[in-house]
Tab-separated table of C-alpha atoms and ligand atoms in Angstrom:
chain	number	residue	atom	x	y	z
A	269	UNK	CA	0.199	0.135	-0.046
A	270	UNK	CA	2.990	2.432	0.870
A	271	UNK	CA	5.509	0.590	-1.415
A	272	UNK	CA	7.238	-0.227	1.496
A	273	UNK	CA	9.383	-3.467	1.685
A	274	UNK	CA	9.922	-3.914	5.295
A	275	UNK	CA	7.686	-6.580	6.018
A	276	UNK	CA	7.283	-8.528	9.445
A	277	UNK	CA	5.524	-11.898	9.461
A	278	UNK	CA	3.156	-12.436	12.403
A	279	UNK	CA	1.294	-15.449	11.927
A	280	UNK	CA	1.508	-18.523	9.562
A	281	UNK	CA	-1.384	-20.905	9.105
A	282	UNK	CA	0.204	-23.168	7.065
A	283	UNK	CA	-0.313	-24.401	3.373
A	284	UNK	CA	-4.125	-24.465	2.502
A	285	UNK	CA	-6.209	-24.490	-0.459
A	286	UNK	CA	-8.375	-21.669	-1.837
A	287	UNK	CA	-11.529	-21.226	0.394
A	288	UNK	CA	-13.950	-21.156	-2.277
A	289	UNK	CA	-12.531	-24.060	-4.293
A	290	UNK	CA	-15.217	-26.532	-3.593
A	291	UNK	CA	-14.896	-29.929	-5.222
A	292	UNK	CA	-17.207	-32.077	-7.349
A	293	UNK	CA	-16.785	-35.921	-6.541
A	294	UNK	CA	-15.160	-36.405	-9.782
A	295	UNK	CA	-12.253	-33.902	-8.586
A	296	UNK	CA	-11.453	-35.758	-5.131
A	297	UNK	CA	-9.083	-37.699	-6.479
A	298	UNK	CA	-7.057	-34.762	-8.630
A	299	UNK	CA	-4.311	-33.127	-6.973
A	300	UNK	CA	-5.499	-29.845	-5.323
A	301	UNK	CA	-3.412	-26.495	-5.492
A	302	UNK	CA	-2.132	-25.562	-1.946
A	303	UNK	CA	-0.699	-22.132	-1.350
A	304	UNK	CA	0.998	-20.310	1.744
A	305	UNK	CA	-1.355	-18.971	4.071
A	306	UNK	CA	0.774	-16.082	6.429
A	307	UNK	CA	0.267	-13.035	7.363
A	308	UNK	CA	3.005	-9.815	7.569
A	309	UNK	CA	2.560	-6.418	8.526
A	310	UNK	CA	4.367	-3.609	6.915
A	311	UNK	CA	6.647	-1.705	9.136
A	312	UNK	CA	6.493	1.567	7.499
A	313	UNK	CA	2.607	1.838	7.420
A	314	UNK	CA	1.273	-0.605	9.567
A	315	UNK	CA	-0.878	-2.257	6.994
A	316	UNK	CA	-1.507	-6.197	7.585
A	317	UNK	CA	-1.306	-8.264	4.501
A	318	UNK	CA	-0.742	-11.856	3.084
A	319	UNK	CA	2.899	-12.586	2.293
A	320	UNK	CA	2.072	-14.552	-0.448
A	321	UNK	CA	-0.773	-13.095	-2.923
A	322	UNK	CA	-2.572	-15.647	-5.136
A	323	UNK	CA	-3.640	-14.189	-8.763
A	324	UNK	CA	-7.273	-12.789	-9.084
A	325	UNK	CA	-7.663	-14.931	-12.275
A	326	UNK	CA	-7.285	-18.245	-10.053
A	327	UNK	CA	-9.365	-16.853	-7.438
A	328	UNK	CA	-12.138	-15.846	-8.822
A	329	UNK	CA	-12.475	-16.597	-12.660
A	330	UNK	CA	-14.330	-19.718	-11.430
A	331	UNK	CA	-17.743	-20.931	-10.109
A	332	UNK	CA	-17.324	-18.432	-7.506
A	333	UNK	CA	-19.785	-19.824	-4.771
A	334	UNK	CA	-20.431	-16.970	-2.356
A	335	UNK	CA	-23.608	-15.306	-2.681
A	336	UNK	CA	-23.664	-12.059	-0.214
A	337	UNK	CA	-27.379	-11.957	0.547
A	338	UNK	CA	-28.459	-15.413	1.998
A	339	UNK	CA	-28.784	-14.282	5.570
A	340	UNK	CA	-31.421	-12.127	7.244
A	341	UNK	CA	-28.724	-10.418	9.052
A	342	UNK	CA	-26.839	-9.765	5.763
A	343	UNK	CA	-30.316	-8.323	3.974
A	344	UNK	CA	-30.736	-6.160	7.148
A	345	UNK	CA	-27.037	-4.990	7.097
A	346	UNK	CA	-27.504	-3.944	3.185
A	347	UNK	CA	-30.775	-2.087	3.768
A	348	UNK	CA	-29.269	-0.210	6.476
A	349	UNK	CA	-26.029	0.443	4.608
A	350	UNK	CA	-28.105	1.994	1.485
A	351	UNK	CA	-30.511	3.913	3.740
A	352	UNK	CA	-27.919	5.608	5.855
A	353	UNK	CA	-25.719	6.446	2.937
A	354	UNK	CA	-28.851	8.168	0.999
A	355	UNK	CA	-29.615	9.871	4.265
A	356	UNK	CA	-26.055	10.969	5.217
A	357	UNK	CA	-25.161	11.862	1.952
A	358	UNK	CA	-28.145	13.605	0.576
A	359	UNK	CA	-27.962	11.811	-2.803
A	360	UNK	CA	-30.598	12.855	-5.156
A	361	UNK	CA	-32.932	10.921	-7.227
A	362	UNK	CA	-31.144	9.494	-10.418
A	363	UNK	CA	-27.572	9.735	-9.038
A	364	UNK	CA	-25.436	6.664	-9.991
A	365	UNK	CA	-24.344	4.545	-7.448
A	366	UNK	CA	-21.405	1.901	-8.716
A	367	UNK	CA	-20.665	-1.079	-6.263
A	368	UNK	CA	-17.757	-2.868	-6.773
A	369	UNK	CA	-17.536	-6.639	-6.438
A	370	UNK	CA	-21.724	-6.382	-6.317
A	371	UNK	CA	-22.222	-10.141	-6.065
A	372	UNK	CA	-25.447	-10.991	-6.532
A	373	UNK	CA	-26.677	-7.284	-6.017
A	374	UNK	CA	-28.345	-7.107	-3.075
A	375	UNK	CA	-26.884	-3.763	-1.840
A	376	UNK	CA	-27.635	-2.172	-5.170
A	377	UNK	CA	-31.100	-3.317	-5.125
A	378	UNK	CA	-31.669	-1.246	-1.651
A	379	UNK	CA	-30.149	1.960	-3.119
A	380	UNK	CA	-32.356	1.290	-6.226
A	381	UNK	CA	-35.305	1.253	-3.893
A	382	UNK	CA	-34.061	4.634	-2.779
A	383	UNK	CA	-34.574	6.134	-6.346
A	384	UNK	CA	-31.106	5.971	-7.416
A	385	UNK	CA	-29.755	4.563	-10.738
A	386	UNK	CA	-27.290	1.442	-10.096
A	387	UNK	CA	-24.821	-0.495	-11.773
A	388	UNK	CA	-22.757	-3.464	-10.338
A	389	UNK	CA	-19.308	-4.666	-11.616
A	390	UNK	CA	-18.369	-8.220	-10.630
A	391	UNK	CA	-15.766	-10.511	-12.066
A	392	UNK	CA	-17.532	-13.931	-11.243
A	393	UNK	CA	-19.725	-14.843	-14.401
A	394	UNK	CA	-22.111	-17.345	-12.464
A	395	UNK	CA	-22.606	-14.816	-10.022
A	396	UNK	CA	-23.414	-12.094	-12.718
A	397	UNK	CA	-25.693	-14.049	-14.057
A	398	UNK	CA	-27.784	-14.401	-10.824
A	399	UNK	CA	-27.699	-10.631	-10.229
A	400	UNK	CA	-29.165	-10.085	-13.841
A	401	UNK	CA	-32.001	-12.480	-13.326
A	402	UNK	CA	-32.768	-10.336	-10.206
A	403	UNK	CA	-33.051	-7.463	-12.249
A	404	UNK	CA	-29.961	-5.530	-11.215
A	405	UNK	CA	-27.628	-4.560	-14.122
A	406	UNK	CA	-24.110	-6.060	-13.412
A	407	UNK	CA	-21.259	-5.990	-15.770
A	408	UNK	CA	-19.340	-9.221	-15.689
A	409	UNK	CA	-15.384	-7.578	-15.270
A	410	UNK	CA	-12.575	-6.902	-13.050
A	411	UNK	CA	-12.799	-3.193	-12.121
A	412	UNK	CA	-10.096	-0.772	-13.507
A	413	UNK	CA	-9.670	1.764	-15.894
A	414	UNK	CA	-10.985	0.068	-19.125
A	415	UNK	CA	-14.373	-0.496	-17.126
A	416	UNK	CA	-14.479	3.135	-15.578
A	417	UNK	CA	-14.139	4.315	-19.548
A	418	UNK	CA	-17.082	2.378	-20.345
A	419	UNK	CA	-19.189	3.691	-17.513
A	420	UNK	CA	-18.285	7.330	-18.191
A	421	UNK	CA	-19.502	7.090	-21.732
A	422	UNK	CA	-22.732	5.107	-21.063
A	423	UNK	CA	-23.744	6.217	-17.351
A	424	UNK	CA	-21.765	9.402	-16.772
A	425	UNK	CA	-19.965	10.149	-13.320
A	426	UNK	CA	-20.938	8.286	-9.879
A	427	UNK	CA	-22.122	10.265	-6.854
A	428	UNK	CA	-21.089	7.020	-4.985
A	429	UNK	CA	-19.035	4.251	-5.378
A	430	UNK	CA	-19.043	1.376	-2.720
A	431	UNK	CA	-16.707	-1.658	-1.882
A	432	UNK	CA	-17.953	-3.850	0.785
A	433	UNK	CA	-15.639	-6.672	1.592
A	434	UNK	CA	-13.895	-6.050	-1.598
A	435	UNK	CA	-11.292	-3.453	-0.715
A	436	UNK	CA	-9.168	-6.022	1.276
A	437	UNK	CA	-9.250	-8.749	-1.677
A	438	UNK	CA	-7.383	-6.235	-4.124
A	439	UNK	CA	-3.457	-6.459	-4.463
A	440	UNK	CA	-2.897	-3.221	-6.719
A	441	UNK	CA	-4.702	-0.792	-4.255
A	442	UNK	CA	-3.145	2.371	-6.028
A	443	UNK	CA	-4.462	1.309	-9.414
A	444	UNK	CA	-7.890	0.445	-8.006
A	445	UNK	CA	-8.118	3.931	-6.251
A	446	UNK	CA	-6.888	6.130	-9.250
A	447	UNK	CA	-9.775	4.295	-11.292
A	448	UNK	CA	-12.217	5.074	-8.587
A	449	UNK	CA	-11.358	8.664	-8.573
A	450	UNK	CA	-11.744	8.763	-12.168
A	451	UNK	CA	-15.245	7.679	-11.829
A	452	UNK	CA	-16.200	9.943	-8.981
A	453	UNK	CA	-18.325	13.012	-9.514
A	454	UNK	CA	-16.346	16.381	-8.071
A	455	UNK	CA	-18.253	15.842	-4.508
A	456	UNK	CA	-18.683	12.173	-5.096
A	457	UNK	CA	-17.819	9.762	-2.007
A	458	UNK	CA	-16.194	6.680	-1.737
A	459	UNK	CA	-17.517	4.184	1.065
A	460	UNK	CA	-15.506	1.164	1.819
A	461	UNK	CA	-16.679	-1.555	4.277
A	462	UNK	CA	-14.107	-4.188	5.561
A	463	UNK	CA	-13.495	-6.411	8.473
A	464	UNK	CA	-11.316	-4.300	11.029
A	465	UNK	CA	-7.773	-6.000	12.102
A	466	UNK	CA	-8.466	-5.011	15.616
A	467	UNK	CA	-11.265	-7.469	15.879
A	468	UNK	CA	-9.311	-10.127	14.172
A	469	UNK	CA	-6.547	-9.987	16.854
A	470	UNK	CA	-8.802	-8.956	19.853
A	471	UNK	CA	-11.264	-11.669	19.070
A	472	UNK	CA	-8.698	-14.561	17.710
A	473	UNK	CA	-10.655	-14.314	14.281
A	474	UNK	CA	-8.025	-15.847	12.569
A	475	UNK	CA	-10.170	-17.906	10.122
A	476	UNK	CA	-11.115	-14.475	8.580
A	477	UNK	CA	-7.424	-14.957	7.052
A	478	UNK	CA	-7.947	-16.792	3.677
A	479	UNK	CA	-6.162	-16.104	0.167
A	480	UNK	CA	-9.106	-13.782	-0.893
A	481	UNK	CA	-8.432	-11.257	1.831
A	482	UNK	CA	-5.182	-10.018	0.800
A	483	UNK	CA	-5.162	-7.345	3.322
A	484	UNK	CA	-6.125	-7.010	6.978
A	485	UNK	CA	-7.577	-3.365	7.140
A	486	UNK	CA	-7.108	-0.951	9.775
A	487	UNK	CA	-7.620	3.094	9.593
A	488	UNK	CA	-3.761	4.197	10.005
A	489	UNK	CA	-2.507	2.691	7.104
A	490	UNK	CA	-5.577	3.832	4.992
A	491	UNK	CA	-5.024	7.400	6.315
A	492	UNK	CA	-1.764	7.451	4.778
A	493	UNK	CA	-2.739	5.813	1.617
A	494	UNK	CA	-5.739	7.816	0.739
A	495	UNK	CA	-3.941	10.815	1.282
A	496	UNK	CA	-0.992	10.056	-1.175
A	497	UNK	CA	-4.087	9.534	-3.496
A	498	UNK	CA	-5.159	13.236	-2.878
A	499	UNK	CA	-8.238	11.444	-1.311
A	500	UNK	CA	-9.209	11.851	2.365
A	501	UNK	CA	-11.085	9.917	4.874
A	502	UNK	CA	-13.962	12.197	6.608
A	503	UNK	CA	-15.672	9.881	8.566
A	504	UNK	CA	-15.296	6.156	9.820
A	505	UNK	CA	-18.162	3.895	11.665
A	506	UNK	CA	-17.977	0.717	13.301
A	507	UNK	CA	-20.451	-1.979	12.145
A	508	UNK	CA	-20.763	-5.492	14.021
A	509	UNK	CA	-21.300	-7.723	10.622
A	510	UNK	CA	-18.566	-10.222	9.865
A	511	UNK	CA	-16.913	-10.149	13.382
A	512	UNK	CA	-16.192	-6.384	13.606
A	513	UNK	CA	-16.105	-4.254	10.397
A	514	UNK	CA	-15.412	-0.472	9.884
A	515	UNK	CA	-17.275	1.633	7.110
A	516	UNK	CA	-14.950	4.403	6.130
A	517	UNK	CA	-15.939	7.545	3.904
A	518	UNK	CA	-13.756	9.105	1.392
A	519	UNK	CA	-13.791	11.835	-0.980
A	520	UNK	CA	-11.292	14.230	-2.875
A	521	UNK	CA	-9.106	15.906	-0.192
A	522	UNK	CA	-11.165	19.251	1.639
A	523	UNK	CA	-14.643	18.588	0.384
A	524	UNK	CA	-16.175	17.645	3.583
A	525	UNK	CA	-15.474	18.539	7.433
A	526	UNK	CA	-13.534	15.491	8.904
A	527	UNK	CA	-15.394	14.280	11.673
A	528	UNK	CA	-14.063	13.233	15.308
A	529	UNK	CA	-14.579	9.364	14.525
A	530	UNK	CA	-11.420	9.593	12.295
A	531	UNK	CA	-9.519	10.462	15.105
A	532	UNK	CA	-10.755	8.212	17.759
A	533	UNK	CA	-10.541	4.975	15.946
A	534	UNK	CA	-6.895	5.774	15.265
A	535	UNK	CA	-6.394	6.211	18.901
A	536	UNK	CA	-8.151	3.175	19.830
A	537	UNK	CA	-5.939	1.339	17.017
A	538	UNK	CA	-2.892	2.493	19.122
A	539	UNK	CA	-4.263	1.608	22.348
A	540	UNK	CA	-4.817	-2.101	21.320
A	541	UNK	CA	-1.259	-2.328	20.040
A	542	UNK	CA	-2.182	-3.184	16.701
A	543	UNK	CA	0.939	-2.023	14.959
A	544	UNK	CA	3.217	-3.446	17.975
A	545	UNK	CA	5.167	-6.898	17.487
A	546	UNK	CA	4.529	-8.380	20.775
A	547	UNK	CA	0.662	-7.909	20.725
A	548	UNK	CA	0.750	-9.626	17.254
A	549	UNK	CA	3.155	-12.492	18.710
A	550	UNK	CA	0.630	-12.986	21.449
A	551	UNK	CA	-2.256	-13.009	19.052
A	552	UNK	CA	-0.334	-15.679	16.980
A	553	UNK	CA	0.263	-17.850	20.183
A	554	UNK	CA	-3.437	-17.708	21.196
A	555	UNK	CA	-4.473	-19.072	17.984
A	556	UNK	CA	-2.332	-21.936	17.886
A	557	UNK	CA	-3.614	-22.770	21.491
A	558	UNK	CA	-7.157	-22.549	20.141
A	559	UNK	CA	-6.440	-24.690	17.487
A	560	UNK	CA	-5.436	-27.667	19.945
A	561	UNK	CA	-7.990	-26.892	22.335
A	562	UNK	CA	-10.810	-27.239	19.293
A	563	UNK	CA	-8.982	-30.484	18.161
A	564	UNK	CA	-8.943	-31.999	21.502
A	565	UNK	CA	-12.781	-30.960	22.059
A	566	UNK	CA	-13.811	-32.596	18.998
A	567	UNK	CA	-11.701	-35.964	19.134
A	568	UNK	CA	-12.968	-36.269	22.678
A	569	UNK	CA	-16.806	-35.904	21.666
A	570	UNK	CA	-15.759	-38.513	19.012
A	571	UNK	CA	-14.439	-40.988	21.334
A	572	UNK	CA	-17.382	-40.714	23.343
A	573	UNK	CA	-19.405	-41.697	20.269
A	574	UNK	CA	-20.885	-38.373	19.349
A	575	UNK	CA	-21.659	-37.387	15.606
A	576	UNK	CA	-20.395	-34.132	14.920
A	577	UNK	CA	-21.379	-32.268	11.789
A	578	UNK	CA	-20.487	-28.494	10.522
A	579	UNK	CA	-22.980	-25.979	10.100
A	580	UNK	CA	-22.550	-23.610	7.007
A	581	UNK	CA	-19.411	-23.649	4.838
A	582	UNK	CA	-18.266	-20.067	4.772
A	583	UNK	CA	-14.894	-19.161	3.529
A	584	UNK	CA	-13.770	-18.688	6.896
A	585	UNK	CA	-14.706	-21.910	7.605
A	586	UNK	CA	-12.102	-23.682	5.102
A	587	UNK	CA	-9.398	-21.846	6.908
A	588	UNK	CA	-10.470	-23.118	10.411
A	589	UNK	CA	-10.833	-26.592	9.024
A	590	UNK	CA	-7.668	-26.893	6.946
A	591	UNK	CA	-5.533	-25.051	9.686
A	592	UNK	CA	-6.918	-27.360	12.640
A	593	UNK	CA	-6.922	-30.318	10.650
A	594	UNK	CA	-10.433	-31.233	10.960
A	595	UNK	CA	-11.899	-33.706	8.333
A	596	UNK	CA	-14.445	-36.193	7.651
A	597	UNK	CA	-13.168	-38.423	10.310
A	598	UNK	CA	-14.458	-35.852	12.960
A	599	UNK	CA	-17.178	-33.895	10.833
A	600	UNK	CA	-19.459	-36.420	9.305
A	601	UNK	CA	-20.383	-33.647	6.709
A	602	UNK	CA	-20.823	-29.901	6.672
A	603	UNK	CA	-24.506	-28.283	5.708
A	604	UNK	CA	-25.048	-25.299	3.728
A	605	UNK	CA	-27.853	-23.098	2.372
A	606	UNK	CA	-26.238	-22.122	-0.777
A	607	UNK	CA	-26.931	-24.545	-3.440
A	608	UNK	CA	-23.702	-23.873	-5.038
A	609	UNK	CA	-21.912	-25.468	-2.330
A	610	UNK	CA	-24.285	-28.376	-1.801
A	611	UNK	CA	-23.319	-31.704	-3.301
A	612	UNK	CA	-19.847	-30.630	-3.195
A	613	UNK	CA	-16.806	-31.221	-1.234
A	614	UNK	CA	-14.775	-28.707	0.987
A	615	UNK	CA	-11.565	-27.572	-0.427
A	616	UNK	CA	-8.551	-29.676	1.176
A	617	UNK	CA	-10.362	-31.786	4.119
A	618	UNK	CA	-12.993	-33.210	1.414
A	619	UNK	CA	-15.958	-33.308	3.912
A	620	UNK	CA	-19.214	-33.628	1.970
A	621	UNK	CA	-21.533	-30.756	1.810
A	622	UNK	CA	-25.363	-31.345	2.698
A	623	UNK	CA	-28.479	-29.462	3.124
A	624	UNK	CA	-29.426	-28.462	6.939
A	625	UNK	CA	-32.051	-31.076	7.040
A	626	UNK	CA	-29.202	-33.613	7.237
A	627	UNK	CA	-28.559	-32.499	10.733
A	628	UNK	CA	-31.755	-34.063	12.197
A	629	UNK	CA	-31.865	-37.063	9.573
A	630	UNK	CA	-28.640	-38.310	10.649
A	631	UNK	CA	-29.029	-37.492	14.238
A	632	UNK	CA	-26.278	-35.273	14.654
A	633	UNK	CA	-25.218	-34.361	18.434
A	634	UNK	CA	-22.765	-31.697	17.987
A	635	UNK	CA	-23.067	-29.020	15.435
A	636	UNK	CA	-19.807	-26.950	14.780
A	637	UNK	CA	-20.607	-23.536	13.873
A	638	UNK	CA	-18.483	-22.352	11.046
A	639	UNK	CA	-20.295	-19.039	10.270
A	640	UNK	CA	-20.040	-18.149	14.159
A	641	UNK	CA	-20.472	-14.376	12.655
A	642	UNK	CA	-24.098	-15.464	12.174
A	643	UNK	CA	-24.125	-17.791	15.176
A	644	UNK	CA	-27.731	-16.104	16.525
A	645	UNK	CA	-29.615	-16.590	13.259
A	646	UNK	CA	-28.230	-19.992	12.291
A	647	UNK	CA	-28.894	-21.332	15.747
A	648	UNK	CA	-32.447	-19.893	15.592
A	649	UNK	CA	-32.869	-21.526	12.162
A	650	UNK	CA	-31.933	-24.968	13.517
A	651	UNK	CA	-34.930	-24.988	16.145
A	652	UNK	CA	-35.457	-29.028	15.170
A	653	UNK	CA	-31.857	-29.736	15.662
A	654	UNK	CA	-32.058	-28.019	18.995
A	655	UNK	CA	-35.411	-29.871	19.979
A	656	UNK	CA	-33.940	-33.009	19.257
A	657	UNK	CA	-31.052	-32.395	21.789
A	658	UNK	CA	-28.527	-31.184	19.553
A	659	UNK	CA	-25.914	-28.490	20.895
A	660	UNK	CA	-23.764	-26.242	19.048
A	661	UNK	CA	-19.925	-25.485	19.200
A	662	UNK	CA	-18.703	-22.008	18.519
A	663	UNK	CA	-14.960	-22.457	17.607
A	664	UNK	CA	-13.883	-18.885	17.941
A	665	UNK	CA	-12.207	-16.746	20.219
A	666	UNK	CA	-11.636	-20.388	21.882
A	667	UNK	CA	-14.100	-23.617	21.486
A	668	UNK	CA	-16.890	-23.748	23.582
A	669	UNK	CA	-20.304	-25.854	23.569
A	670	UNK	CA	-23.506	-24.015	23.679
A	671	UNK	CA	-27.006	-25.388	24.470
A	672	UNK	CA	-30.015	-23.770	24.851
A	673	UNK	CA	-31.229	-23.406	28.488
A	674	UNK	CA	-34.141	-25.105	29.953
A	675	UNK	CA	-35.879	-21.845	30.649
A	676	UNK	CA	-35.104	-20.774	26.931
A	677	UNK	CA	-36.521	-23.960	25.328
A	678	UNK	CA	-39.933	-23.300	25.334
A	679	UNK	CA	-39.601	-19.581	24.170
A	680	UNK	CA	-41.131	-18.361	20.812
A	681	UNK	CA	-38.830	-18.950	17.739
A	682	UNK	CA	-38.764	-15.847	15.854
A	683	UNK	CA	-34.932	-14.394	14.984
A	684	UNK	CA	-35.268	-11.436	17.118
A	685	UNK	CA	-36.391	-13.271	20.174
A	686	UNK	CA	-33.919	-15.995	19.777
A	687	UNK	CA	-31.437	-13.209	19.747
A	688	UNK	CA	-32.566	-12.087	23.273
A	689	UNK	CA	-32.616	-15.910	24.715
A	690	UNK	CA	-30.152	-17.174	27.189
A	691	UNK	CA	-27.689	-19.501	25.560
A	692	UNK	CA	-25.943	-21.695	28.592
A	693	UNK	CA	-22.528	-22.241	28.279
A	694	UNK	CA	-21.423	-25.482	29.166
A	695	UNK	CA	-17.647	-25.502	28.520
A	696	UNK	CA	-16.186	-28.652	29.481
A	697	UNK	CA	-14.031	-28.794	32.498
B	887	LIG	ZN1	3.351	0.202	4.099
């Protein structure tokens, strides 16, 4: 990001396959590419980034199986994003909003409902087809100068450009920002949202590290980076999706008053020690301890004859399974809602992916929640499993078994009420 070359590696998760490279049965015997999964911090600007970057052509130009809008919490999040952006920026009817890495178009739909003209850019052909079917105009492209030229010719300049959970995927950020800048109207705003390094470190969310996430963002390096692009961060907000994210508002320098939130977040980052080697070394040691503890718990349950399965198969879950060496000998299967993954096998560990109903059908005792960031909603959705006596294992920050308490068992089952229920933690002694 700052073109610095002094990188200090602070965590090594070994060699893993790509987190979204789910396999068909006929591919299981073929060799599978593994790539080093290590994170370093730039000693000059403080940006945490992968030591080894995999080419985007390998990462995204396949049957990319991630659909961003499958959970209720996800939907609520995009609605709030669009509504608050429209309110805050006084966007006018027919203003152009461009979402980079727009996936199936859920965020853009929310902007369109607010009266904006919208356009999505996404390089995964199968996902673009879904977005188009949903009626959200989406171009099947990698974002860059060639796309910007075409947008300017056909649609004009953008009042707002958004990139949610995309910025951290990009290797050549300077080229990216210069294209965004060309696309923005004079007072236009770029909003980026990404998981924050601070939450990764403090909550041991090591599984958010995978090859698609080239960088692990925090504010300090971004302030410096945007400054060198003649852009300015004028606001920053925290959001609790994906284990703790932040939303940054960027414009050309001097266009908007800079809010106190910018200074406050910077102070918090420094206080948390995000740029201190000993703090990051301690993080790595705790992650390794968590791996041992989780493996111990699963092996112990297995020895006691329990059936265990994984619930949901997000990219982060693949880091967890591969790093902790959790395979079909421990998990009978993992379940998924996304039909793009059902019927396939997890990369590296080759665990079959089934639909959620399999938990009840196969009388599973313990469900390992791989998408722990949506734990409440998922547990709420698996009423039948819980009623049958099924218990949940949360893997991060440390493994713990969670069962619905007796008092909560008869409570109503809407997702909102589930959120307020008590979950009794029965950590093993
Ligand atoms: Zn740097």
